[in-house]
Each structure stands twice: as C-alpha cells, then as structure tokens.
Amino acid sequence: MTNVQTNEAPRPTLPKDERVKELHRLHKALIRPELGAICGTIAVFVFFMILAGGTQMFALEGVMNWGTVSAQFVVLAVGVCLLMIAGEFDLSLGSMVGFSGMIFALLVMKLGIPVWGGILLTMMLCASLGMINGWLVIRTGLPSFIVTLAFLFILRGATIWSAITFNRQPVVSGVGEVAAGDPIAWLFGGEAFTGLFQWLGQQGVIATFTKGTRMGQPVVSGIPMLMVWAIVFVLVGQWVLTRTRFGNWIFAAGGDPEAARYVGVPVARVKILMFMVAALCAAFLGIEQVIEFGSAASDRGIMKEFEAIICVVIGGALLTGGYGSVVGAALGAIIFGVVQQGLFFTNVESSLFRVFLGSILLAAVLANTYVRRLITGEK
C-alpha cells in the first residue's frame, strides 16, 4: 500500500463581486422581519410575569383565555399580512367580520339552510366581495385605502339593514342550538384534544372541579378550535410566502410591481387573490364567532381592521409592501392578546389598552422605517 501525495496548487482568491453588498451581522439581524416582534413578545411576557405572576394569568385557564383572544387577532392578521406584503390595504375587514356572521346566521335561522351550507355560501359571498375590492383597486387605479374605506361603510350598513329587515333586531340568536347537530360546526366552535385533557385531569396534572354537576371533570376541557386554526393559518401562510414560487410573486407584486410585470409576474391576479384571501380570513372569524357565541350581532368586528394592521406592522411588515412575515404578524397578535388580557389581571384601567395600541404602532412604524432605510441603502 503506497501513500499518494498530491501537491495541489492553491486556488486563486476570486475578486469580490461588486454587485454583492456585504452586510454586517448586526444589520442582517436587524432586517429580519420577526426580530422586533420577538423582542416585543419577550418584553411583554416579562412585564406581565412581574406584575401578574401571582394571578391566574399564567395558569392553564389564563393561558387559554389570552390564547383565544390572540388567536382571533392571528386569523385576521394572516390575511392582512399577505395583502400588505402584496402592497395593498383592506380597511373593510372589520366590517366583513360582522357582515359574514350576520349573513351566515340569517341563512341558517331564516332560510333554514344547513350550517355547513351556510358556511359554504357565506365563504363564497365574502370571497366574491374581496375579489370586487381587488378588481376595483386594479381596474380604477384608486388607492386601496379609498376603495376599502368605502366598503367599510357599505358592509357595516348592509349588516345592520339585513338584521333589522329580516330579523327586526340587530342580534340573531339560536344559531348555537341549530349548529349542535351539524357535522362540521365543531370545526369552528368546538375543542380539540378533549380526551387528553380528561386524562390529565384524572392524573391530577391539571385542576378539576371539586363540586357541582361537573365535579371531577378538568377545569380546562380542551384547546379551542380557534387556537388550532390560528396555528394552521400561520404555518400555511408562512410556507406559501417563503417556500413557494407564488410567495415570491407576492413579495414582487408589493415590492416593485413594474419590475415584477417585466419578469412575468401576474401582479393584478396576485393582488386580487390576496384581497380574496384576506376576506376569507375575516369571514372565517365571523362564522367562528357566531358558532362559538351562538348568535350574530351587527356590531361585531368594529375596529378589527385597524388592530389587525397594527399586529402586522408590529410583526415587521412595511407599509409600502414587499417585506414582511406571517410569523411576525402572529407574534404581533400574541402581544395584543396578552396585553389586552394582562391589563385585566393587573387591575389596570382597560381604556389604557388604546393608549398602548397607539404607542406601540408609533414605535413599530419608526422601527420599520429604520429597517426600510437599511434595506434600500439609504442608511
């Protein structure tokens, strides 16, 4: 056996490509969309663990409480995030939540349509309205802010009118009883992993009722389906955005539409589809609330569009489009849910929640402006 030695000549060092800009590691970290939301989430949890650590906020019941509230924001924020990355806004989504819930309840209670049929028809109607929103924005060239602001009032007025006309009052009740026997209603208003929680209660891992008709049953009987759906929405949204060609089209449509058209991206179709996705997210939340609460109310969804946009901005998305993260938007929604419920546990005046919203929106916009300048090389 012989040892073969090779004397390879050292490879010449290639000159740096002047088209590639070297970034400092700190700059690379700063331009990650989720960074600000991760820091904000940690700060919020530390803050409330100090102030409300001795309350039920971080017990299992408390976690389910603020987790459910956060999940509502997450479902809406995923659609808003994708639309904002595509470079557009939809201010009618809050009204869409109330409108979809009211239409669904009227279809079921007044027309006698099965719950699954009502869900399907409501989804199709809301997707059509989202398509009209997008088509008007693309076709007329008007800012999406103006078009969707008009739809905000149209949908809110249509919700109240339909409730008064067909039900003679702004609340349609009785949906919960009808939905109880439907084969798919539990997907919107039920709980998951109930057997696991029952077993954990029997093992003494989680608290159980000590008296009453539910004695021996776990205090928390399962994970609300809304929380499960919120996780699914985030996973699917992030996968589409970061792992598929269509995700690249979304970024391109919001970043530089003209350049995107030159390379074959169907910008108009992408934007219209994102309007439809956002409308479907709002409709999903509206239907879920009706099945969960057993009734529809014409005032549901008020201000939700602004809260969802704030979640997305906190999550790192740029208001100018072309940049953002679904995971970041979900973290922004969790911050919302934790703060909203945390103020209750700390006995702080609830009206301060609005002060928090305005403050954190201002901070997020300033941070995002700094990030935009980093990306574009202005800084």
C-alpha positions as MATLAB code, in Angstrom:
seq = 'MTNVQTNEAPRPTLPKDERVKELHRLHKALIRPELGAICGTIAVFVFFMILAGGTQMFALEGVMNWGTVSAQFVVLAVGVCLLMIAGEFDLSLGSMVGFSGMIFALLVMKLGIPVWGGILLTMMLCASLGMINGWLVIRTGLPSFIVTLAFLFILRGATIWSAITFNRQPVVSGVGEVAAGDPIAWLFGGEAFTGLFQWLGQQGVIATFTKGTRMGQPVVSGIPMLMVWAIVFVLVGQWVLTRTRFGNWIFAAGGDPEAARYVGVPVARVKILMFMVAALCAAFLGIEQVIEFGSAASDRGIMKEFEAIICVVIGGALLTGGYGSVVGAALGAIIFGVVQQGLFFTNVESSLFRVFLGSILLAAVLANTYVRRLITGEK';
ca = [
       0.000    0.000    0.000;
       1.505    3.270   -1.005;
       0.754    6.755    0.152;
      -0.003    9.066   -2.707;
       0.737   12.697   -2.050;
      -0.684   15.344   -4.263;
       0.647   18.866   -4.374;
      -2.362   20.901   -5.377;
      -1.717   24.475   -6.261;
      -3.550   26.939   -4.002;
      -6.727   28.163   -5.562;
      -6.607   31.802   -6.558;
      -8.748   34.090   -4.475;
     -11.627   35.310   -6.541;
     -12.202   39.044   -6.545;
     -15.273   40.218   -4.719;
     -18.338   40.715   -6.853;
     -19.099   44.428   -6.726;
     -22.787   43.632   -7.257;
     -22.991   41.849   -3.897;
     -23.203   44.187   -0.914;
     -21.604   42.885    2.268;
     -23.709   43.458    5.368;
     -22.628   43.429    8.967;
     -24.106   40.638   11.060;
     -25.992   43.174   13.143;
     -27.524   44.621   10.009;
     -28.524   41.146    8.841;
     -30.248   40.540   12.158;
     -31.964   43.923   12.111;
     -33.557   43.386    8.712;
     -35.252   40.159    9.794;
     -38.997   40.986    9.865;
     -39.679   38.973   13.003;
     -36.907   40.499   15.149;
     -38.934   43.389   16.550;
     -41.934   41.154   17.266;
     -39.757   38.578   19.037;
     -38.232   41.268   21.259;
     -41.663   42.770   21.906;
     -43.159   39.394   22.801;
     -40.372   38.650   25.289;
     -40.693   42.124   26.818;
     -44.474   41.805   27.205;
     -44.259   38.373   28.818;
     -41.529   39.509   31.241;
     -43.544   42.620   32.087;
     -46.712   40.717   32.949;
     -44.877   37.898   34.711;
     -43.525   40.548   37.080;
     -46.837   42.366   37.561;
     -49.298   39.459   37.266;
     -47.181   36.421   38.058;
     -49.207   35.724   41.214;
     -52.571   35.775   39.427;
     -54.291   33.193   37.241;
     -52.916   34.812   34.065;
     -50.256   32.161   33.534;
     -52.310   29.278   34.921;
     -53.828   26.948   32.325;
     -57.184   28.758   32.412;
     -55.492   32.116   31.955;
     -53.343   30.851   29.070;
     -56.455   29.580   27.290;
     -58.084   32.947   27.923;
     -55.455   35.186   26.346;
     -54.579   32.466   23.829;
     -58.124   32.536   22.452;
     -58.100   36.323   22.215;
     -54.721   36.205   20.458;
     -55.998   33.539   18.050;
     -58.750   35.917   16.878;
     -56.126   38.508   16.001;
     -53.901   35.859   14.368;
     -56.599   34.600   11.973;
     -57.277   38.121   10.727;
     -53.612   39.191   10.773;
     -52.500   36.361    8.460;
     -54.761   37.598    5.661;
     -53.881   41.242    6.306;
     -50.152   40.393    6.327;
     -50.232   38.670    2.945;
     -52.245   41.534    1.468;
     -49.888   44.182    2.882;
     -46.821   42.360    1.571;
     -48.555   42.408   -1.821;
     -48.676   46.188   -1.416;
     -52.355   46.789   -0.563;
     -54.653   47.529    2.410;
     -58.188   46.419    3.204;
     -59.977   48.622    5.725;
     -63.257   46.740    5.273;
     -62.147   43.532    7.011;
     -63.610   44.503   10.399;
     -66.962   45.146    8.745;
     -66.534   41.872    6.851;
     -66.350   40.028   10.189;
     -69.740   41.387   11.265;
     -71.252   41.063    7.771;
     -70.214   37.438    7.290;
     -71.505   36.467   10.732;
     -74.854   38.142   10.116;
     -75.295   36.627    6.632;
     -74.399   33.181    7.954;
     -76.869   33.466   10.849;
     -79.689   34.703    8.589;
     -79.079   31.896    6.076;
     -79.307   29.313    8.845;
     -82.076   30.785   11.012;
     -84.331   32.497    8.456;
     -83.864   30.415    5.299;
     -83.363   27.073    7.029;
     -80.122   26.290    5.181;
     -77.958   23.671    6.941;
     -75.000   25.035    8.882;
     -72.450   23.529    6.504;
     -74.329   25.029    3.560;
     -74.474   28.414    5.280;
     -70.724   28.297    5.886;
     -70.049   27.465    2.240;
     -72.352   30.162    0.846;
     -71.020   32.806    3.237;
     -67.433   31.987    2.313;
     -68.245   32.212   -1.398;
     -70.024   35.557   -0.946;
     -67.156   37.061    1.068;
     -64.556   35.802   -1.394;
     -66.564   37.471   -4.166;
     -66.617   40.754   -2.244;
     -62.859   40.504   -1.747;
     -62.473   39.940   -5.486;
     -64.605   43.028   -6.219;
     -62.444   45.065   -3.833;
     -59.289   43.925   -5.594;
     -60.733   44.336   -9.088;
     -61.807   47.915   -8.341;
     -58.359   48.781   -6.982;
     -56.585   47.302  -10.010;
     -59.064   48.473  -12.637;
     -59.532   52.060  -11.434;
     -56.027   52.662  -10.127;
     -57.503   54.196   -6.979;
     -55.635   53.634   -3.706;
     -56.879   50.565   -1.864;
     -57.298   52.840    1.154;
     -60.140   54.693   -0.606;
     -61.866   51.678   -2.154;
     -61.862   49.573    1.008;
     -62.830   52.564    3.179;
     -65.981   52.785    1.069;
     -66.600   49.066    1.552;
     -66.134   49.507    5.304;
     -69.271   51.648    5.390;
     -71.137   49.637    2.757;
     -70.707   46.353    4.612;
     -71.456   47.834    8.030;
     -74.625   49.432    6.728;
     -75.648   46.245    4.895;
     -75.129   44.263    8.097;
     -77.408   46.490   10.158;
     -80.010   46.738    7.379;
     -80.204   42.988    6.839;
     -80.512   42.323   10.573;
     -83.323   44.842   11.042;
     -85.135   43.900    7.814;
     -85.121   40.124    8.219;
     -84.887   39.762   11.995;
     -86.329   43.066   13.332;
     -83.421   43.375   15.781;
     -79.616   43.707   15.485;
     -78.923   40.322   17.093;
     -79.767   36.931   15.556;
     -79.774   34.242   18.235;
     -80.397   30.496   18.322;
     -77.547   29.507   15.992;
     -75.825   27.516   18.744;
     -78.741   25.089   19.115;
     -79.013   24.552   15.348;
     -75.247   24.074   14.964;
     -75.118   21.435   17.708;
     -76.103   18.637   15.316;
     -74.123   19.765   12.284;
     -71.270   17.506   11.107;
     -68.717   20.306   10.607;
     -69.803   23.010   13.061;
     -67.432   21.665   15.707;
     -64.538   22.653   13.462;
     -65.456   26.296   14.113;
     -66.710   26.285   17.696;
     -65.534   23.080   19.355;
     -62.450   21.970   21.262;
     -59.546   19.698   20.366;
     -57.681   17.130   22.477;
     -60.565   16.783   24.941;
     -59.610   13.158   25.696;
     -56.065   14.208   26.582;
     -57.292   16.916   28.957;
     -59.731   14.452   30.552;
     -56.841   12.055   31.174;
     -54.618   14.834   32.553;
     -57.406   15.763   34.955;
     -57.742   12.167   36.147;
     -53.973   12.017   36.708;
     -54.089   15.217   38.762;
     -51.856   17.117   36.334;
     -54.467   19.829   35.733;
     -57.123   21.165   38.106;
     -60.605   19.618   38.213;
     -63.952   20.815   39.531;
     -64.422   19.801   43.170;
     -68.195   20.222   43.365;
     -71.284   20.738   41.274;
     -72.516   18.816   38.253;
     -69.032   18.843   36.668;
     -67.234   17.512   39.738;
     -64.154   15.508   38.739;
     -64.002   16.978   35.232;
     -60.999   19.119   34.211;
     -61.440   22.877   34.555;
     -59.999   23.243   31.046;
     -61.657   20.613   28.875;
     -59.621   21.134   25.675;
     -57.930   23.547   23.311;
     -60.382   25.834   21.470;
     -60.511   25.031   17.772;
     -59.843   28.698   17.005;
     -56.362   28.315   18.520;
     -55.758   25.211   16.414;
     -56.892   27.009   13.266;
     -54.701   30.002   14.090;
     -51.637   27.739   14.161;
     -52.689   26.133   10.866;
     -53.194   29.552    9.245;
     -49.722   30.688   10.327;
     -47.996   27.513    9.128;
     -49.730   27.528    5.750;
     -49.275   31.289    5.277;
     -45.578   31.214    6.150;
     -44.995   28.159    3.944;
     -46.691   29.741    0.946;
     -44.825   33.004    1.484;
     -41.336   31.574    1.935;
     -41.321   28.188    0.199;
     -43.313   28.603   -2.987;
     -43.000   30.499   -6.238;
     -46.313   32.182   -5.513;
     -44.790   33.596   -2.312;
     -42.071   35.206   -4.418;
     -44.785   36.686   -6.603;
     -46.445   38.215   -3.515;
     -43.188   39.874   -2.484;
     -42.523   41.019   -6.042;
     -46.039   42.435   -6.509;
     -45.677   44.548   -3.371;
     -42.014   45.469   -3.777;
     -41.772   46.713   -7.353;
     -44.879   45.939   -9.432;
     -43.443   47.291  -12.691;
     -40.283   45.209  -12.435;
     -42.387   42.194  -11.464;
     -44.521   42.575  -14.613;
     -41.401   42.679  -16.775;
     -40.334   39.250  -15.490;
     -43.774   37.714  -15.990;
     -45.392   38.013  -12.566;
     -49.202   38.372  -12.904;
     -49.341   41.298  -10.473;
     -53.050   42.034  -10.895;
     -54.070   38.423  -10.292;
     -51.794   38.141   -7.257;
     -53.227   41.271   -5.650;
     -56.846   40.317   -6.336;
     -56.214   36.863   -4.905;
     -54.718   38.393   -1.766;
     -57.835   40.554   -1.343;
     -59.873   37.340   -1.548;
     -57.658   35.563    0.998;
     -57.971   38.467    3.431;
     -61.769   38.477    3.007;
     -61.899   34.710    3.628;
     -59.889   35.099    6.841;
     -62.377   37.734    8.031;
     -65.319   35.506    7.060;
     -63.793   32.565    8.894;
     -63.509   34.661   12.064;
     -67.071   35.966   11.687;
     -68.556   32.473   11.285;
     -66.464   31.114   14.140;
     -67.734   33.821   16.479;
     -71.355   33.085   15.587;
     -70.990   29.349   16.263;
     -68.930   29.968   19.403;
     -71.318   32.521   20.933;
     -74.491   31.048   19.405;
     -75.582   34.368   17.913;
     -74.691   37.085   15.409;
     -74.532   40.796   16.241;
     -74.337   43.696   13.823;
     -71.615   45.453   15.837;
     -69.104   42.612   15.676;
     -65.709   43.367   14.138;
     -65.643   47.102   14.829;
     -62.012   48.368   14.784;
     -60.716   44.894   13.971;
     -59.222   46.077   10.674;
     -57.027   48.614   12.437;
     -55.989   46.177   15.160;
     -55.022   43.593   12.531;
     -52.950   46.156   10.617;
     -51.172   47.126   13.843;
     -50.406   43.439   14.509;
     -48.862   43.137   11.056;
     -46.830   46.339   11.435;
     -45.552   45.187   14.829;
     -44.626   41.945   13.084;
     -42.231   43.824   10.826;
     -44.199   44.316    7.607;
     -43.510   47.519    5.737;
     -46.445   49.796    4.989;
     -45.040   50.219    1.482;
     -45.301   46.467    0.739;
     -42.770   43.908   -0.442;
     -41.499   42.981    3.006;
     -42.954   41.150    6.000;
     -43.512   37.852    7.743;
     -46.569   35.820    8.686;
     -44.787   34.555   11.807;
     -44.009   38.163   12.776;
     -47.681   39.118   12.327;
     -48.699   36.191   14.548;
     -46.295   37.349   17.248;
     -47.782   40.829   16.980;
     -51.216   39.288   17.514;
     -49.980   37.408   20.578;
     -48.655   40.687   22.011;
     -52.132   42.141   21.530;
     -53.880   39.254   23.229;
     -51.503   39.144   26.174;
     -51.689   42.888   26.787;
     -55.482   43.018   26.451;
     -55.994   40.270   28.998;
     -52.987   41.239   31.110;
     -54.489   44.631   31.900;
     -57.486   42.808   33.371;
     -55.337   40.600   35.598;
     -53.274   43.579   36.815;
     -56.424   45.648   37.525;
     -55.213   48.408   35.208;
     -57.853   50.626   33.611;
     -58.865   48.872   30.361;
     -59.049   52.129   28.408;
     -55.252   52.271   28.617;
     -55.247   49.463   26.063;
     -55.939   52.071   23.365;
     -53.008   54.130   24.644;
     -50.867   51.040   24.296;
     -52.094   50.466   20.728;
     -51.210   53.966   19.609;
     -47.833   53.914   21.328;
     -46.751   50.546   20.019;
     -47.934   51.425   16.488;
     -45.793   54.574   16.535;
     -42.781   52.636   17.818;
     -43.261   49.900   15.206;
     -43.549   52.376   12.328;
     -40.372   54.178   13.439;
     -38.523   50.857   13.683;
     -39.814   49.709   10.308;
     -38.787   52.999    8.699;
     -35.269   52.444   10.011;
     -35.303   48.905    8.595;
     -36.538   50.146    5.213;
     -33.633   52.577    5.025;
     -31.258   49.746    5.837;
     -32.709   47.606    3.069;
     -32.730   50.321    0.448;
     -29.244   51.514    1.377;
     -30.403   54.966    2.483;
     -28.671   54.417    5.844;
];
